[in-house]
Short mmCIF file of C-alpha atoms and ligand atoms in Angstrom, two decimals:
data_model
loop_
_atom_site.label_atom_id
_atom_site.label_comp_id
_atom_site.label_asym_id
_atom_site.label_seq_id
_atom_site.Cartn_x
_atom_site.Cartn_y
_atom_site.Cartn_z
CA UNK T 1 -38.14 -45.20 34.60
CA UNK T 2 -36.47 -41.68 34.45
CA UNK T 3 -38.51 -38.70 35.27
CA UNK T 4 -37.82 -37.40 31.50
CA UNK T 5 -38.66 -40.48 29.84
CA UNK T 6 -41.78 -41.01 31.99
CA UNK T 7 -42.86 -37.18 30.39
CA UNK T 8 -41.80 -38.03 27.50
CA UNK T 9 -44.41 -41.27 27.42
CA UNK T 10 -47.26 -39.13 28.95
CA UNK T 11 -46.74 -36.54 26.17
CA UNK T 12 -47.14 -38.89 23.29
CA UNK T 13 -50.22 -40.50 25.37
CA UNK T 14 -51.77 -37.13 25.02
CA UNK T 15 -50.77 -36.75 21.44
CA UNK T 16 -51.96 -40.13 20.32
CA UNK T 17 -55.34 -39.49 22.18
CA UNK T 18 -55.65 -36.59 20.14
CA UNK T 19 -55.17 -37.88 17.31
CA UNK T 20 -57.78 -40.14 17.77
CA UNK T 21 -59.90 -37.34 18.55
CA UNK T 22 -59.33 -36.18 15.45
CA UNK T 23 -59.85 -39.19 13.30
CA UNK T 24 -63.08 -39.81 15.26
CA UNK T 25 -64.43 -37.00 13.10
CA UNK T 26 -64.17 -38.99 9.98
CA UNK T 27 -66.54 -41.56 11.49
CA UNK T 28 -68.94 -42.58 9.22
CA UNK T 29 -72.04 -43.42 11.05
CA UNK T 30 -75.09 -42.60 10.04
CA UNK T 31 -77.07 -45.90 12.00
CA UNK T 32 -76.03 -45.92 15.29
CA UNK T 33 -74.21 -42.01 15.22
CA UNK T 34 -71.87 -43.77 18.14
CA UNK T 35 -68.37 -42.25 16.25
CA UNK T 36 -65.38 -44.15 16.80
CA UNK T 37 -61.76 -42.52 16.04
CA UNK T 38 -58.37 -44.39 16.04
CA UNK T 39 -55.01 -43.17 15.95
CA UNK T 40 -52.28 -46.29 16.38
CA UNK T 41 -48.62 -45.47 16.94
CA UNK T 42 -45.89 -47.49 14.86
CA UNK T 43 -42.28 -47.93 16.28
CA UNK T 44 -40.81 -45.41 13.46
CA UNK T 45 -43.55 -42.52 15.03
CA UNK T 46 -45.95 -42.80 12.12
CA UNK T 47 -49.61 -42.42 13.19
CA UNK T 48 -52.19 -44.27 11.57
CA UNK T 49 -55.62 -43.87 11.47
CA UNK T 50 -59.20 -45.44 11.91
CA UNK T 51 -62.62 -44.63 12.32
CA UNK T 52 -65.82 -46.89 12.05
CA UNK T 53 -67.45 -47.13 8.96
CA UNK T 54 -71.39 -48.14 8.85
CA UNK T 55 -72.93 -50.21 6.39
CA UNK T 56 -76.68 -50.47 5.85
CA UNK T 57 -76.20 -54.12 6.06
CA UNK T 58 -75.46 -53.44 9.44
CA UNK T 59 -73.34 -56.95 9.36
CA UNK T 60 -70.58 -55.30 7.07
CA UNK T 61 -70.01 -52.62 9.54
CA UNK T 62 -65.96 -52.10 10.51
CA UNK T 63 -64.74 -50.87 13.81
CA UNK T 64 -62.19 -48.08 13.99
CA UNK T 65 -59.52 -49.98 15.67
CA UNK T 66 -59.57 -52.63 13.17
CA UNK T 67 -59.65 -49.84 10.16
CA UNK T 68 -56.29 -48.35 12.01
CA UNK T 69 -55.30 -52.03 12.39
CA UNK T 70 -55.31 -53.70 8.72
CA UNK T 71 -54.58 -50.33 7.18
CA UNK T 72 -50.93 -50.32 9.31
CA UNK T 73 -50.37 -53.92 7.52
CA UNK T 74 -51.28 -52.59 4.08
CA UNK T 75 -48.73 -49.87 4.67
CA UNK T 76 -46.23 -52.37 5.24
CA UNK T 77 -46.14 -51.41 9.13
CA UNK T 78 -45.73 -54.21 11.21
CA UNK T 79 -44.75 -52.99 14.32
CA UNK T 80 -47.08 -51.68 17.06
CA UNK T 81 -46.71 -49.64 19.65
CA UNK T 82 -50.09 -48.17 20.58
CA UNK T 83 -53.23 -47.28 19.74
CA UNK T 84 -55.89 -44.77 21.10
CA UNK T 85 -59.47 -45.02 21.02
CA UNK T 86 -61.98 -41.94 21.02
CA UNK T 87 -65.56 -42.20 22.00
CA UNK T 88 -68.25 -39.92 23.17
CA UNK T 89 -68.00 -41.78 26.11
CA UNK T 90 -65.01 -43.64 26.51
CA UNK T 91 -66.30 -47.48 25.75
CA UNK T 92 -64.23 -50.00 25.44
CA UNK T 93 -62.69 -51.70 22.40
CA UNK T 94 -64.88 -54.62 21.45
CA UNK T 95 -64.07 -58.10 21.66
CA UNK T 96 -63.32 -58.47 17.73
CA UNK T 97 -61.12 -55.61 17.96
CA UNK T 98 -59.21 -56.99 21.01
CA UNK T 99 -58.40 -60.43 18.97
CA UNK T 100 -57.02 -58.29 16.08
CA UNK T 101 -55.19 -56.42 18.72
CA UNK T 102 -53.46 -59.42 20.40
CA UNK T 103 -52.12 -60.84 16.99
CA UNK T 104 -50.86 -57.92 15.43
CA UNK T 105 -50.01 -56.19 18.28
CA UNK T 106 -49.73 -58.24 21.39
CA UNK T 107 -47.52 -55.76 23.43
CA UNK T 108 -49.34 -52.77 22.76
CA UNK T 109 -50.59 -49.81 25.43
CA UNK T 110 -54.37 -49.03 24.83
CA UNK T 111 -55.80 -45.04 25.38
CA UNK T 112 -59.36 -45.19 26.07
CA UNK T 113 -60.59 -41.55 25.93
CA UNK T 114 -63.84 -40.05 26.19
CA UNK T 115 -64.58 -36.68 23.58
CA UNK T 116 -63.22 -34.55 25.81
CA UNK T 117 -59.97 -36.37 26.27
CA UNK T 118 -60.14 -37.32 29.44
CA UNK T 119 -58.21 -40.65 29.23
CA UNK T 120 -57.40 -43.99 31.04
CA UNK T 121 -54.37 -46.23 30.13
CA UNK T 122 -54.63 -50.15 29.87
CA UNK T 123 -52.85 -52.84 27.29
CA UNK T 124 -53.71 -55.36 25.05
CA UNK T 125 -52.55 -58.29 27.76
CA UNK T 126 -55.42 -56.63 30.45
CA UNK T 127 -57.73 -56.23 27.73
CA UNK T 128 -57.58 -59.97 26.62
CA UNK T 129 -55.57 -61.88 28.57
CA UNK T 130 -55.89 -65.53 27.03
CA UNK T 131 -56.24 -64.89 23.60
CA UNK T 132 -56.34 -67.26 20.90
CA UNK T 133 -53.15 -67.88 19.62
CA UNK T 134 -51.40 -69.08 16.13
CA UNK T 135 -49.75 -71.46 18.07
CA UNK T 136 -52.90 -73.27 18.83
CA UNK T 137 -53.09 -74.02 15.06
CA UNK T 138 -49.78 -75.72 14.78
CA UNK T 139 -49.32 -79.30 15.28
N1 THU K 201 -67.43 -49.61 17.25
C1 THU K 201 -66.10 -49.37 17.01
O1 THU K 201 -65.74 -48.67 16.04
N2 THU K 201 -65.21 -49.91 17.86
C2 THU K 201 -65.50 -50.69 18.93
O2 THU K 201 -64.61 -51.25 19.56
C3 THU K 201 -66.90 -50.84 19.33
C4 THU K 201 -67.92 -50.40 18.34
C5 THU K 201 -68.42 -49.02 16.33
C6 THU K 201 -69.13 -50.02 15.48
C7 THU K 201 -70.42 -49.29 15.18
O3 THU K 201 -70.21 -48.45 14.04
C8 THU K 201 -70.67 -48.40 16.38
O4 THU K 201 -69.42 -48.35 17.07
C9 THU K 201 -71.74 -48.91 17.33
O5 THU K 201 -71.50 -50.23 17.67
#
């Protein structure tokens, strides 16, 4: 990789995490006040958002990634580049998310920040790596 196009990647990195940041403060959680924000990045640049959203029927509860997620396929966005993830302290997608991750969006790089933005890079593939595929459904 180029030294410009490696800046260029680290850049949007930043600018996805803080978008995530951002949509983080949308959270609504009023059980377990653990805020989740996510900001996914589509191949045309458009940023989409999530945040987790609490139900008293704690069951019913949504994730942020998988807000960002399904809302990107009601848009009619189908192709994924990346998503960040905001936390107070920089947990880790859970295992739900990460199955909604590898079908939609199998290639895509993962920012795991923390709320001060301090972030660390992984993908999809490390996340999960032997995910449950359509293919197993066909005959
Ligand atoms: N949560 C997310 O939004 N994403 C994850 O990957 C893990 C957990 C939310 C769900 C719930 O509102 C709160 O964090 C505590 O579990």
């Amino acid at each position: 990789m180029k030294h410009d196009e490696k800046d260029e990647l680290m850049l949007t990195a930043e600018a996805l995490v803080q978008q995530a940041l951002l949509a983080r403060q949308r959270a609504y959680a009023p059980y377990s006040h653990y805020t989740v924000g996510a900001a996914l990045l589509m191949a045309d640049g458009t940023v989409i958002y999530g945040c987790n959203v609490e139900n008293a029927a704690y069951g019913a509860t949504i994730c942020a990634e998988r807000v960002a997620l399904t809302s990107a396929i009601a848009q009619g966005q189908h192709d994924f580049i990346a998503i960040a993830v905001a936390t107070k302290n920089g947990g880790s997608p859970c295992g739900i998310c990460r199955q909604v991750m590898a079908e939609l969006g199998p290639a895509m790089l993962v920012y795991i920040t923390d709320e001060t933005g301090n972030f660390r890079t992984t993908s999809v593939a490390e996340l999960l790596p032997d995910w449950f595929r359509g293919e197993n459904l066909l005959n």
